[in-house]
PDB file of N, CA and C in Angstrom:
ATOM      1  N   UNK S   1      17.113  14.465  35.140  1.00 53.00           N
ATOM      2  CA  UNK S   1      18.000  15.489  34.631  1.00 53.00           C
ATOM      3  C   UNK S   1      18.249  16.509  35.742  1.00 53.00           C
ATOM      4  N   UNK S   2      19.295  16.612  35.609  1.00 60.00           N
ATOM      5  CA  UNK S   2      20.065  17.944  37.284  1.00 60.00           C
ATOM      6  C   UNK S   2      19.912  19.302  36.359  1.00 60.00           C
ATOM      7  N   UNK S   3      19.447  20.099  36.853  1.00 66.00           N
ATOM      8  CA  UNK S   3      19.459  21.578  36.672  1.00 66.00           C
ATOM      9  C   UNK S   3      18.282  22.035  36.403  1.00 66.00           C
ATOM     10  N   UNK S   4      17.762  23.400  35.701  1.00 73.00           N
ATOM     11  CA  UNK S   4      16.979  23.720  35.359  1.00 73.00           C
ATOM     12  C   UNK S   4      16.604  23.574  33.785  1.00 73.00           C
ATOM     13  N   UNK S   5      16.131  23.361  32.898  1.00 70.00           N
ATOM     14  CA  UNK S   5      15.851  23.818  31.183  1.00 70.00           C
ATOM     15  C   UNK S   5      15.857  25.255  31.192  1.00 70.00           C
ATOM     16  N   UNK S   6      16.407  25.268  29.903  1.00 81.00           N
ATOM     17  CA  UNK S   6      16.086  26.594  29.221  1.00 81.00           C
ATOM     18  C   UNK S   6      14.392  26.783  29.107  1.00 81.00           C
ATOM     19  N   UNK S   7      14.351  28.191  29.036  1.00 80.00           N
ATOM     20  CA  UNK S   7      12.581  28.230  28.623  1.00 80.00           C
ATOM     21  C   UNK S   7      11.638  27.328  27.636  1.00 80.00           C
ATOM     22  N   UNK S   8      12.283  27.653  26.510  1.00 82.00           N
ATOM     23  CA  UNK S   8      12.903  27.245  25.179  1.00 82.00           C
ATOM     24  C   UNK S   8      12.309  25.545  24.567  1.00 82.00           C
ATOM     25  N   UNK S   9      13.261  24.899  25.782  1.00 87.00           N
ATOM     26  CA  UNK S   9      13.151  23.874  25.774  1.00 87.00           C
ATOM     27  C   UNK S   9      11.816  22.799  25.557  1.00 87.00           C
ATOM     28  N   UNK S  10      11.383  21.834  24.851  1.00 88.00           N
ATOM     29  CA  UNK S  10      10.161  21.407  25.082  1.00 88.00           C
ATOM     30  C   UNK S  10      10.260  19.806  25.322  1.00 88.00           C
ATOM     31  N   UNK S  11       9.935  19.028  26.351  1.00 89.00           N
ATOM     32  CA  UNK S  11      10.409  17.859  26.061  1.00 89.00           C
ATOM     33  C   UNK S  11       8.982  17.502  25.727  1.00 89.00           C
ATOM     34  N   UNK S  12       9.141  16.068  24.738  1.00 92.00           N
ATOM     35  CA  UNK S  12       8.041  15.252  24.041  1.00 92.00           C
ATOM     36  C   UNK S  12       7.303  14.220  25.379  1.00 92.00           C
ATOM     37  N   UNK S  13       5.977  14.805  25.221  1.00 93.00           N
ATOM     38  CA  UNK S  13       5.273  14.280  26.170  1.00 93.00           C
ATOM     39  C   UNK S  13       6.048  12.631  26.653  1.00 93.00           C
ATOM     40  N   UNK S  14       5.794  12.042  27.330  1.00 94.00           N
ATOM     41  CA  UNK S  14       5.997  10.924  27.649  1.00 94.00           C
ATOM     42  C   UNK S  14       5.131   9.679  27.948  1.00 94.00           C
ATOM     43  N   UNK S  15       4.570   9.601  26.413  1.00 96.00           N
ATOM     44  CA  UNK S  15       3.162   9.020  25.933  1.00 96.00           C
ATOM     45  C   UNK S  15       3.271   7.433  26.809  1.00 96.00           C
ATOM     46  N   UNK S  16       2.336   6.162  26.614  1.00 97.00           N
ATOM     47  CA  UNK S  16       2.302   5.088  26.875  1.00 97.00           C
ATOM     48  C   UNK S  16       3.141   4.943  25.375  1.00 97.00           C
ATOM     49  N   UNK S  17       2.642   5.116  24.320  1.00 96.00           N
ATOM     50  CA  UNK S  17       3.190   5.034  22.631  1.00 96.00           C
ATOM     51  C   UNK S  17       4.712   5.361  22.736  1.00 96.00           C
ATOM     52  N   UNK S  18       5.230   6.152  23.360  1.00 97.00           N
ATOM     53  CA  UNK S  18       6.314   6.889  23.423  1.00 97.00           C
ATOM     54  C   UNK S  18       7.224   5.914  23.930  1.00 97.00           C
ATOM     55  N   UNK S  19       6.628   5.451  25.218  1.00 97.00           N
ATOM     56  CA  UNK S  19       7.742   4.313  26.259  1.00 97.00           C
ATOM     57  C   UNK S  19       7.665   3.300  25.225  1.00 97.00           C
ATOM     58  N   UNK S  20       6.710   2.603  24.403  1.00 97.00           N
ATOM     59  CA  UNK S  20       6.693   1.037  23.961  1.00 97.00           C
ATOM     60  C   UNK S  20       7.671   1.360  23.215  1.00 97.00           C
ATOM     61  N   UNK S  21       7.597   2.545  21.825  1.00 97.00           N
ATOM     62  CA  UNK S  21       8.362   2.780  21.086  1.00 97.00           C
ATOM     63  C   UNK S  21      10.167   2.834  21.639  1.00 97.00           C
ATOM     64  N   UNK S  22      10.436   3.703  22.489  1.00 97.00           N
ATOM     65  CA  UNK S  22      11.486   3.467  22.989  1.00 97.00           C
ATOM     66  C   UNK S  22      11.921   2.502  23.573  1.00 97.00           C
ATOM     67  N   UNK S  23      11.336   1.588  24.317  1.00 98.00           N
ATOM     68  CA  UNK S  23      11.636   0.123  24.976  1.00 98.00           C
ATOM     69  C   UNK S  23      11.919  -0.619  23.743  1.00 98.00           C
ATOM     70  N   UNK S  24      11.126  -0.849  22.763  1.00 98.00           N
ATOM     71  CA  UNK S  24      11.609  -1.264  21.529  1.00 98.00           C
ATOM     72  C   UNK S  24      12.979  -1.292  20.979  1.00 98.00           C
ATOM     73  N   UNK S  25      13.120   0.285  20.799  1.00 97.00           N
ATOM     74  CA  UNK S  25      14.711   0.745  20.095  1.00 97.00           C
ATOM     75  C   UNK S  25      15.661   0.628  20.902  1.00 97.00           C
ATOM     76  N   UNK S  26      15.358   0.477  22.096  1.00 97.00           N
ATOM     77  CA  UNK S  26      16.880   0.099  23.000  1.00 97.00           C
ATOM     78  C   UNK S  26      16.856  -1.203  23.671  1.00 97.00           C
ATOM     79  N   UNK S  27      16.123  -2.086  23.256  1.00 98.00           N
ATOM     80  CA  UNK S  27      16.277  -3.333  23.245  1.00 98.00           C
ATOM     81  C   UNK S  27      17.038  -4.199  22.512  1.00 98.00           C
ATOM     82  N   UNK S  28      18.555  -4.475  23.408  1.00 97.00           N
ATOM     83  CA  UNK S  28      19.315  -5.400  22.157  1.00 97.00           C
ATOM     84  C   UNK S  28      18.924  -6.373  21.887  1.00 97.00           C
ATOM     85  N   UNK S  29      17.243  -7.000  21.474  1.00 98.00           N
ATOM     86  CA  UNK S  29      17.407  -8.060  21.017  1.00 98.00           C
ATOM     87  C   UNK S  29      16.174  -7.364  19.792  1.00 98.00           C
ATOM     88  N   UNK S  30      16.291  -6.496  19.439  1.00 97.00           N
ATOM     89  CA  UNK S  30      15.476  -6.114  18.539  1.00 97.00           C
ATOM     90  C   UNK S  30      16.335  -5.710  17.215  1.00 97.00           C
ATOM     91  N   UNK S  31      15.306  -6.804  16.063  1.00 97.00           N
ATOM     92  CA  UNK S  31      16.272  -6.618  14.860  1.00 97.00           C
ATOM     93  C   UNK S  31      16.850  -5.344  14.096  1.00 97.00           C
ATOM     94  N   UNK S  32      17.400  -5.419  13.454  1.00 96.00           N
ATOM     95  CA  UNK S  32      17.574  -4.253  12.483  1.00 96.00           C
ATOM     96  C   UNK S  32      16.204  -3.760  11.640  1.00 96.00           C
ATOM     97  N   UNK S  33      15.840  -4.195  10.896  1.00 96.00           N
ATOM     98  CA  UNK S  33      14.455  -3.898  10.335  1.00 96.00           C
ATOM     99  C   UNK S  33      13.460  -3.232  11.531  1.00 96.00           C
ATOM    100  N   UNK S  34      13.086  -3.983  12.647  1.00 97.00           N
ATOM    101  CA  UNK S  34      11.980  -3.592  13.132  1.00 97.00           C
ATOM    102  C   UNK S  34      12.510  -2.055  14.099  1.00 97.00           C
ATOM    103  N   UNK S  35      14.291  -1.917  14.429  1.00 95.00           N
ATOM    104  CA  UNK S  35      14.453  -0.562  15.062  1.00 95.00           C
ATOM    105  C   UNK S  35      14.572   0.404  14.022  1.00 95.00           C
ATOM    106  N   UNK S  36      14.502   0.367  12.579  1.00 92.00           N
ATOM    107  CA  UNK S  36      14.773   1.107  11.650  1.00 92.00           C
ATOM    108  C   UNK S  36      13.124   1.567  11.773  1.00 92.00           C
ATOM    109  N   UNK S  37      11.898   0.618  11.498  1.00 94.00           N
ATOM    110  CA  UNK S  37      10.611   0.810  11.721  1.00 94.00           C
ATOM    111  C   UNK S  37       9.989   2.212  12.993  1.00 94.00           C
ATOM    112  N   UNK S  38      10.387   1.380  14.002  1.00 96.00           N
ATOM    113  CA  UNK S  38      10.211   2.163  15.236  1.00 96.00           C
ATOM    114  C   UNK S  38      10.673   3.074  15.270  1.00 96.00           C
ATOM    115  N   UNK S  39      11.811   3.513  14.696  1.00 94.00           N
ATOM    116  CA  UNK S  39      12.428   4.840  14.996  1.00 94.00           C
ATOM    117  C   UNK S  39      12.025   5.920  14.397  1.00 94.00           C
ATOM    118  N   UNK S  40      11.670   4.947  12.915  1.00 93.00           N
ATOM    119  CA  UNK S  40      10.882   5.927  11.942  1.00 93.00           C
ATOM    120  C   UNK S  40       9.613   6.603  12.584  1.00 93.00           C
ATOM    121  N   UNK S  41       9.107   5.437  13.292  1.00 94.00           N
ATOM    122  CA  UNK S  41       7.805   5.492  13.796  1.00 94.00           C
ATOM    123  C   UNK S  41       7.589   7.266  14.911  1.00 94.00           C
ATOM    124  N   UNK S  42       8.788   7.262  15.790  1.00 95.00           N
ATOM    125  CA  UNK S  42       9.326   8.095  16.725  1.00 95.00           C
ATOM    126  C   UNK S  42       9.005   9.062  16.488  1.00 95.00           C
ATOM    127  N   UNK S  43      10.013   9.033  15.474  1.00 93.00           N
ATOM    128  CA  UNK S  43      10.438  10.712  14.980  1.00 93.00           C
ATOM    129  C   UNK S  43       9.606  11.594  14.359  1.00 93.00           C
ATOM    130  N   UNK S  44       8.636  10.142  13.671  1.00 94.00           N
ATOM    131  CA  UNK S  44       7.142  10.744  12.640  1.00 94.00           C
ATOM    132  C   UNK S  44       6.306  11.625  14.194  1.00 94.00           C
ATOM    133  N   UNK S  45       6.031  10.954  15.269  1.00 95.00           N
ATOM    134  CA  UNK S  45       5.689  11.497  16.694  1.00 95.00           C
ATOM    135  C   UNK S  45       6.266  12.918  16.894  1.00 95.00           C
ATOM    136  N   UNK S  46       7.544  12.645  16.754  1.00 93.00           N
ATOM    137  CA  UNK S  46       8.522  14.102  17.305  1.00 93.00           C
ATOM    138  C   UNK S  46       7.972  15.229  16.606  1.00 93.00           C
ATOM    139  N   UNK S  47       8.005  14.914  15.327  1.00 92.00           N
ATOM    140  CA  UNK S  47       7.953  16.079  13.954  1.00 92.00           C
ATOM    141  C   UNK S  47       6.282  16.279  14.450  1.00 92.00           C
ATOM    142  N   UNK S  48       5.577  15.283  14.488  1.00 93.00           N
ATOM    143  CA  UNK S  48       3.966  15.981  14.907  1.00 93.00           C
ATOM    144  C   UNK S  48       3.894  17.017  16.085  1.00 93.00           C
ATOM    145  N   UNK S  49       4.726  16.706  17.133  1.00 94.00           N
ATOM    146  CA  UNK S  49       4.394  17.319  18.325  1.00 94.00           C
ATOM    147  C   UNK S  49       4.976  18.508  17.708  1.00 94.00           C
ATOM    148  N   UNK S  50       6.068  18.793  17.254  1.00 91.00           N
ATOM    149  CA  UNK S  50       6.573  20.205  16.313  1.00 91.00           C
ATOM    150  C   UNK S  50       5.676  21.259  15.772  1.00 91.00           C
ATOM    151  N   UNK S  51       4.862  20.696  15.074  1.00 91.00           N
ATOM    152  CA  UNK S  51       3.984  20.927  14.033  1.00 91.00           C
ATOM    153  C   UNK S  51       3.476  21.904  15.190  1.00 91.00           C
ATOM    154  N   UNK S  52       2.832  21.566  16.358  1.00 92.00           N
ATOM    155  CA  UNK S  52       1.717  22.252  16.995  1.00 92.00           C
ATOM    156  C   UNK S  52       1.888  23.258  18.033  1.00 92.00           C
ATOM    157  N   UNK S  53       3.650  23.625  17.424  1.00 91.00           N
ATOM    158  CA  UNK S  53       4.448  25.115  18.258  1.00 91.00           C
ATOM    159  C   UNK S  53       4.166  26.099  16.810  1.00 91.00           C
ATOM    160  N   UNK S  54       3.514  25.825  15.343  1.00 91.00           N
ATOM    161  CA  UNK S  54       3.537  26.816  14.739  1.00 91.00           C
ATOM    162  C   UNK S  54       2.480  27.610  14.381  1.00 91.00           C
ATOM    163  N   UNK S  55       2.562  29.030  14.353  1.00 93.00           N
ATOM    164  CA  UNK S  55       1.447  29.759  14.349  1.00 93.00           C
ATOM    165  C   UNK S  55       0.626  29.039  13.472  1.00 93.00           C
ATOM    166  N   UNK S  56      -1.091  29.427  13.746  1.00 94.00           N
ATOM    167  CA  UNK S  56      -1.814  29.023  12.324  1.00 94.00           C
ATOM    168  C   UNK S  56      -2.833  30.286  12.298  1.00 94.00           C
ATOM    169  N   UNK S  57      -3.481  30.593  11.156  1.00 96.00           N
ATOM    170  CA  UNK S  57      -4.814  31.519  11.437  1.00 96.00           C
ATOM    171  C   UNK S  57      -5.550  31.108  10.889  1.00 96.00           C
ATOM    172  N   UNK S  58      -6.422  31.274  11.242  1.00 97.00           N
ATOM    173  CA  UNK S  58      -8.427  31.345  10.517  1.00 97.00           C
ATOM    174  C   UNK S  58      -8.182  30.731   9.176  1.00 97.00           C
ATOM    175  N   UNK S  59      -9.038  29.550   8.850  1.00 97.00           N
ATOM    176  CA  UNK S  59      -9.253  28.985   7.740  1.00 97.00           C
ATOM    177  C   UNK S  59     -10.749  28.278   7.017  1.00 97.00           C
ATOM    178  N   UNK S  60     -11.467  29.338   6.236  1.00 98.00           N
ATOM    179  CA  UNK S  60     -12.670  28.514   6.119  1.00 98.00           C
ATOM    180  C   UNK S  60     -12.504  27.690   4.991  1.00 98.00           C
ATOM    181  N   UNK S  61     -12.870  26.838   4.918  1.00 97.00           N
ATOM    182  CA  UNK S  61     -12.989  25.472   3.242  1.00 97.00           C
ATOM    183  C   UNK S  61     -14.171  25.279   3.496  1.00 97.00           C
ATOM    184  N   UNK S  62     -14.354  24.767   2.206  1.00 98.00           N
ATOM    185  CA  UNK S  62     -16.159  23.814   1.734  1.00 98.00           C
ATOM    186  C   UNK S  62     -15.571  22.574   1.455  1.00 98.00           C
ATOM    187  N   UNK S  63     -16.571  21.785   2.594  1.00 97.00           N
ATOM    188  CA  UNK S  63     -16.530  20.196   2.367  1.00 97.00           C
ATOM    189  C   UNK S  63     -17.087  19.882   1.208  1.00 97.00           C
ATOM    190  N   UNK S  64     -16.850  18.587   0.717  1.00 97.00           N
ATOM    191  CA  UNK S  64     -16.960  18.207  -0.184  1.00 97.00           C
ATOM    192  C   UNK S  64     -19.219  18.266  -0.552  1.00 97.00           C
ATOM    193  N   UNK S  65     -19.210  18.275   0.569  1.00 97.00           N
ATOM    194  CA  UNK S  65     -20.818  18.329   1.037  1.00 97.00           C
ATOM    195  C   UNK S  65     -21.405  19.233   0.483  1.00 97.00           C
ATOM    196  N   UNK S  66     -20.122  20.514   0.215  1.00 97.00           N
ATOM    197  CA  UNK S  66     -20.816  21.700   0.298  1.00 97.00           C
ATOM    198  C   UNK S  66     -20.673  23.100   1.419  1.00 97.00           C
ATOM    199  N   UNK S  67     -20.419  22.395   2.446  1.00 97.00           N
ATOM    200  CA  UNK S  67     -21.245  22.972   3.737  1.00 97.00           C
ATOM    201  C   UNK S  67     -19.881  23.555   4.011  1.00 97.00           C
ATOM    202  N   UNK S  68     -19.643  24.658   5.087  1.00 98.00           N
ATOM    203  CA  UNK S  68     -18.553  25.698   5.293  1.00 98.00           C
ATOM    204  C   UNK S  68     -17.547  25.112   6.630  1.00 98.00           C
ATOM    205  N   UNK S  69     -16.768  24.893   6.584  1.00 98.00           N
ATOM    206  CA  UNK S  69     -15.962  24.338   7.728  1.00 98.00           C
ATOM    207  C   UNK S  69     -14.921  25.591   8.030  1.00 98.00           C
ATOM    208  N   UNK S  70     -14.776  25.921   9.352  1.00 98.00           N
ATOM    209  CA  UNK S  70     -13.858  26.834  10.151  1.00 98.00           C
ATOM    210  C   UNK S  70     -12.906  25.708  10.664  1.00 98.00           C
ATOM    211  N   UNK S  71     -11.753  26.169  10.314  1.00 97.00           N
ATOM    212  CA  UNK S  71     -10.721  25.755  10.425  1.00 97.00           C
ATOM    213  C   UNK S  71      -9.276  26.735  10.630  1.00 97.00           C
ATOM    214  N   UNK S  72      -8.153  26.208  10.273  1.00 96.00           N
ATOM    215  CA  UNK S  72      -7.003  26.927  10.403  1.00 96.00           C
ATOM    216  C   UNK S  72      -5.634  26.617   9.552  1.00 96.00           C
ATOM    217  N   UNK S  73      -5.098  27.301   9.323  1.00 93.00           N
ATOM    218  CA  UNK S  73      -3.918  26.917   8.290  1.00 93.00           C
ATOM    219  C   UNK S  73      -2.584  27.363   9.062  1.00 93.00           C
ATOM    220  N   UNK S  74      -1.451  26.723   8.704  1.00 89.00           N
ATOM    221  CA  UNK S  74      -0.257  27.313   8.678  1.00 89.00           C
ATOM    222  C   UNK S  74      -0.299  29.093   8.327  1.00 89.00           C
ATOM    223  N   UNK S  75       0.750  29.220   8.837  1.00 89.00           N
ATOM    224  CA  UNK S  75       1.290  31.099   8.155  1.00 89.00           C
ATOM    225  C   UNK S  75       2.366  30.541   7.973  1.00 89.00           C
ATOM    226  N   UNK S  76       2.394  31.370   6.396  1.00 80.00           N
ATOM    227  CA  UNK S  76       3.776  31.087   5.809  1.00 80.00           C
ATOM    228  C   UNK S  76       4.451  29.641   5.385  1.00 80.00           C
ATOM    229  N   UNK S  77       5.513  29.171   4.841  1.00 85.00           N
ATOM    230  CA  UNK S  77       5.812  27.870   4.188  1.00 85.00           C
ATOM    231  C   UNK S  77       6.332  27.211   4.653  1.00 85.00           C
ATOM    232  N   UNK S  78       6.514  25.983   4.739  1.00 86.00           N
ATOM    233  CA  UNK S  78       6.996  25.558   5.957  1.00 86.00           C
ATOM    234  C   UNK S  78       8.804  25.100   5.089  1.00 86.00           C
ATOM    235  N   UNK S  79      10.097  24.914   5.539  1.00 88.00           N
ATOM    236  CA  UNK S  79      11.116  24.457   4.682  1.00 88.00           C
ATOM    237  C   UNK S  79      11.591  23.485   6.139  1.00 88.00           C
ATOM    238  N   UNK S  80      12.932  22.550   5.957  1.00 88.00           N
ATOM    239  CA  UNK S  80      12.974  21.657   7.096  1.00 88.00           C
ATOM    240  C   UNK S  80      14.963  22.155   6.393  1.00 88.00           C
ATOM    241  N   UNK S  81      15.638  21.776   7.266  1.00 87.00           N
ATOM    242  CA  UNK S  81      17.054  22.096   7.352  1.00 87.00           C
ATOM    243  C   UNK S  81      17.857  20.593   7.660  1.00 87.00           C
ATOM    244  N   UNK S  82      18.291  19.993   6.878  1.00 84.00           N
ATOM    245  CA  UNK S  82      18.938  18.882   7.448  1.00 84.00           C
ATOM    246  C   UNK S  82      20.153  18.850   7.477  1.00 84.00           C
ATOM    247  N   UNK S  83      20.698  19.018   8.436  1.00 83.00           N
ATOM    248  CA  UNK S  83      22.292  18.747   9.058  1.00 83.00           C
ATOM    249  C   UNK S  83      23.022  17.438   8.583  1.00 83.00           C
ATOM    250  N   UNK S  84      24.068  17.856   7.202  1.00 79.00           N
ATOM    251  CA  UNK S  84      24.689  16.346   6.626  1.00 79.00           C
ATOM    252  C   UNK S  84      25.510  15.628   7.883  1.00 79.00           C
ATOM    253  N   UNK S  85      25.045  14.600   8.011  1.00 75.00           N
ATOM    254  CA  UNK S  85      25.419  13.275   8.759  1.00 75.00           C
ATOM    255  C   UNK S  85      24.955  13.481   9.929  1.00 75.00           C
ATOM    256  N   UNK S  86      24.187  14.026  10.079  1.00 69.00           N
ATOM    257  CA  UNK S  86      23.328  13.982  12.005  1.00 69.00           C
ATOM    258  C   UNK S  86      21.480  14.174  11.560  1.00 69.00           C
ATOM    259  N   UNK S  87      20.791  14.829  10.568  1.00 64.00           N
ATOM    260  CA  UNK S  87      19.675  15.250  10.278  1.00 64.00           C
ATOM    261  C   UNK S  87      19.000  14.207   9.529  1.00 64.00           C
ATOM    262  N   UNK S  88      20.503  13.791   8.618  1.00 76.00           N
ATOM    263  CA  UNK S  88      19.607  13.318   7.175  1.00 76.00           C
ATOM    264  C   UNK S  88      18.607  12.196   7.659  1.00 76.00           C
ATOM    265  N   UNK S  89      18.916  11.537   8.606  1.00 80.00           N
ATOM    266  CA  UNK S  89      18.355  10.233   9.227  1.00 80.00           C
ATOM    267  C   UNK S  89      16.449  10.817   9.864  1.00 80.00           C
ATOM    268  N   UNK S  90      16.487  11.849   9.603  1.00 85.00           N
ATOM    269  CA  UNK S  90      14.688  12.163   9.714  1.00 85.00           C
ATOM    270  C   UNK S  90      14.308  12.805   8.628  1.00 85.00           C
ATOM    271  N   UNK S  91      15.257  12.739   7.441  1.00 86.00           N
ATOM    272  CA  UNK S  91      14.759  13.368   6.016  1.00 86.00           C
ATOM    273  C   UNK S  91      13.036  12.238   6.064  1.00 86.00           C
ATOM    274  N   UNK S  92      13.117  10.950   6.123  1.00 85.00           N
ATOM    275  CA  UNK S  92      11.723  10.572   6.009  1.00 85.00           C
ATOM    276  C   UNK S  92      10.868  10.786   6.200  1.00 85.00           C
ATOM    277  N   UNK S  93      11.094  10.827   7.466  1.00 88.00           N
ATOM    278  CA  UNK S  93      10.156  11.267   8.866  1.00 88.00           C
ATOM    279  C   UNK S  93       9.246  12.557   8.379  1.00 88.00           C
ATOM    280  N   UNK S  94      10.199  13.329   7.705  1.00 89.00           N
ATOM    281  CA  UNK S  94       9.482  14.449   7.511  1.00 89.00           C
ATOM    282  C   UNK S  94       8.926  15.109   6.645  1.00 89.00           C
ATOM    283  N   UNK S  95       9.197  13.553   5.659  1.00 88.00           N
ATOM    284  CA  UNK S  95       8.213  14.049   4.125  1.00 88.00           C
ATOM    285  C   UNK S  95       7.169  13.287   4.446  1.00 88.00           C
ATOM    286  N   UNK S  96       7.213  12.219   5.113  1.00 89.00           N
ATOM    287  CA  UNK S  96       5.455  11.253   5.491  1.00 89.00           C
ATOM    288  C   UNK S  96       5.031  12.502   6.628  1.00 89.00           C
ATOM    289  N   UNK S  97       5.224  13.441   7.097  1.00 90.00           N
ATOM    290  CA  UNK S  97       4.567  14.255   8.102  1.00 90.00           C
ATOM    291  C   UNK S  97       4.447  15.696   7.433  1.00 90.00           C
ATOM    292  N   UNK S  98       5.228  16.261   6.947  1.00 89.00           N
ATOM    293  CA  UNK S  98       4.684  17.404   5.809  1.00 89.00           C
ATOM    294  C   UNK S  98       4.709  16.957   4.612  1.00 89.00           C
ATOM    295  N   UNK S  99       4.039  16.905   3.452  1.00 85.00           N
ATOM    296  CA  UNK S  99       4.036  16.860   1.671  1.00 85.00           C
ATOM    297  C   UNK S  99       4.325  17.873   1.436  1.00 85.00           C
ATOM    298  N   UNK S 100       5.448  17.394   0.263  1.00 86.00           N
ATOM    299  CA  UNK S 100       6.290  18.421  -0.480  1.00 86.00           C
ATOM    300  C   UNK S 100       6.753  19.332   0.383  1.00 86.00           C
ATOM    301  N   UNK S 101       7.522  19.289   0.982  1.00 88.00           N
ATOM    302  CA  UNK S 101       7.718  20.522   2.037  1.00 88.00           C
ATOM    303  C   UNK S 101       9.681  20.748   1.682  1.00 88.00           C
ATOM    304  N   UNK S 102      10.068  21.269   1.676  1.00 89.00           N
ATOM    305  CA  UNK S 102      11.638  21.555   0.720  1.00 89.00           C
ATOM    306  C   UNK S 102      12.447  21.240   2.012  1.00 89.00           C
ATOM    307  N   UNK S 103      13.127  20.143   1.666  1.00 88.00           N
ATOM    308  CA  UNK S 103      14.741  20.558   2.835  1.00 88.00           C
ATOM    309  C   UNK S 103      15.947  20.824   2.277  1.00 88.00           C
ATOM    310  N   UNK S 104      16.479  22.072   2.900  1.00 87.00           N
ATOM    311  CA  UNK S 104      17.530  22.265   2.414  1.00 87.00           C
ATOM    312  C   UNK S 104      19.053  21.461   3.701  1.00 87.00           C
ATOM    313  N   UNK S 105      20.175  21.592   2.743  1.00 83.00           N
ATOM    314  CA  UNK S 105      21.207  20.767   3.655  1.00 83.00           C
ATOM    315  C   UNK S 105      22.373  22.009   4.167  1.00 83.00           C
ATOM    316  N   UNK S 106      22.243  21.346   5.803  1.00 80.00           N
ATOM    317  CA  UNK S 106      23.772  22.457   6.064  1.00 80.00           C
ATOM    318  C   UNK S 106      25.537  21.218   6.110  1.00 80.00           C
TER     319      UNK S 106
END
């Protein structure tokens, strides 16, 4: 890529998982079913790496054990925005990666 990025910008690591997955989806001899799979597969990746730009704070729970676990939660709720005819295509993606989480449509 020629220029500089915005600050802003974050590109998705460029895993070993990342290349197979993409060698996959731009392979014309790969069926319909299995690039519908993979892509799903992708984006479920994309939306994780997302996840870990949002604030969280201090979270203690009791394991099931009993015993006190320090941990961390989200702040605030999470909602997802899907853009009709360019977004809807990771509506999946992003209910197998947040539960119940609301998208609204622009």
């Amino acid at each position: 890529m020629d220029g500089p990025l915005l600050d802003s910008v974050v590109i998705l690591p460029s895993t070993s998982e990342v290349k197979v997955l993409v060698t996959i989806i731009r392979d014309q001899n790969t069926n319909r079913d299995d690039f519908i799979f993979y892509s799903q597969r992708l984006m479920r990746i994309l939306l994780e790496h997302t996840l870990t730009f949002l604030p969280v704070v201090p979270d203690t729970v009791t394991t099931y054990r009993g015993e006190e676990y320090d941990g961390v939660a989200f702040t605030g709720k999470l909602c997802a925005v899907s853009i009709v005819r360019a977004g809807e295509v990771m509506e999946t993606a992003v209910h197998s990666v947040v539960k119940d989480i609301s998208i609204g449509r622009f």
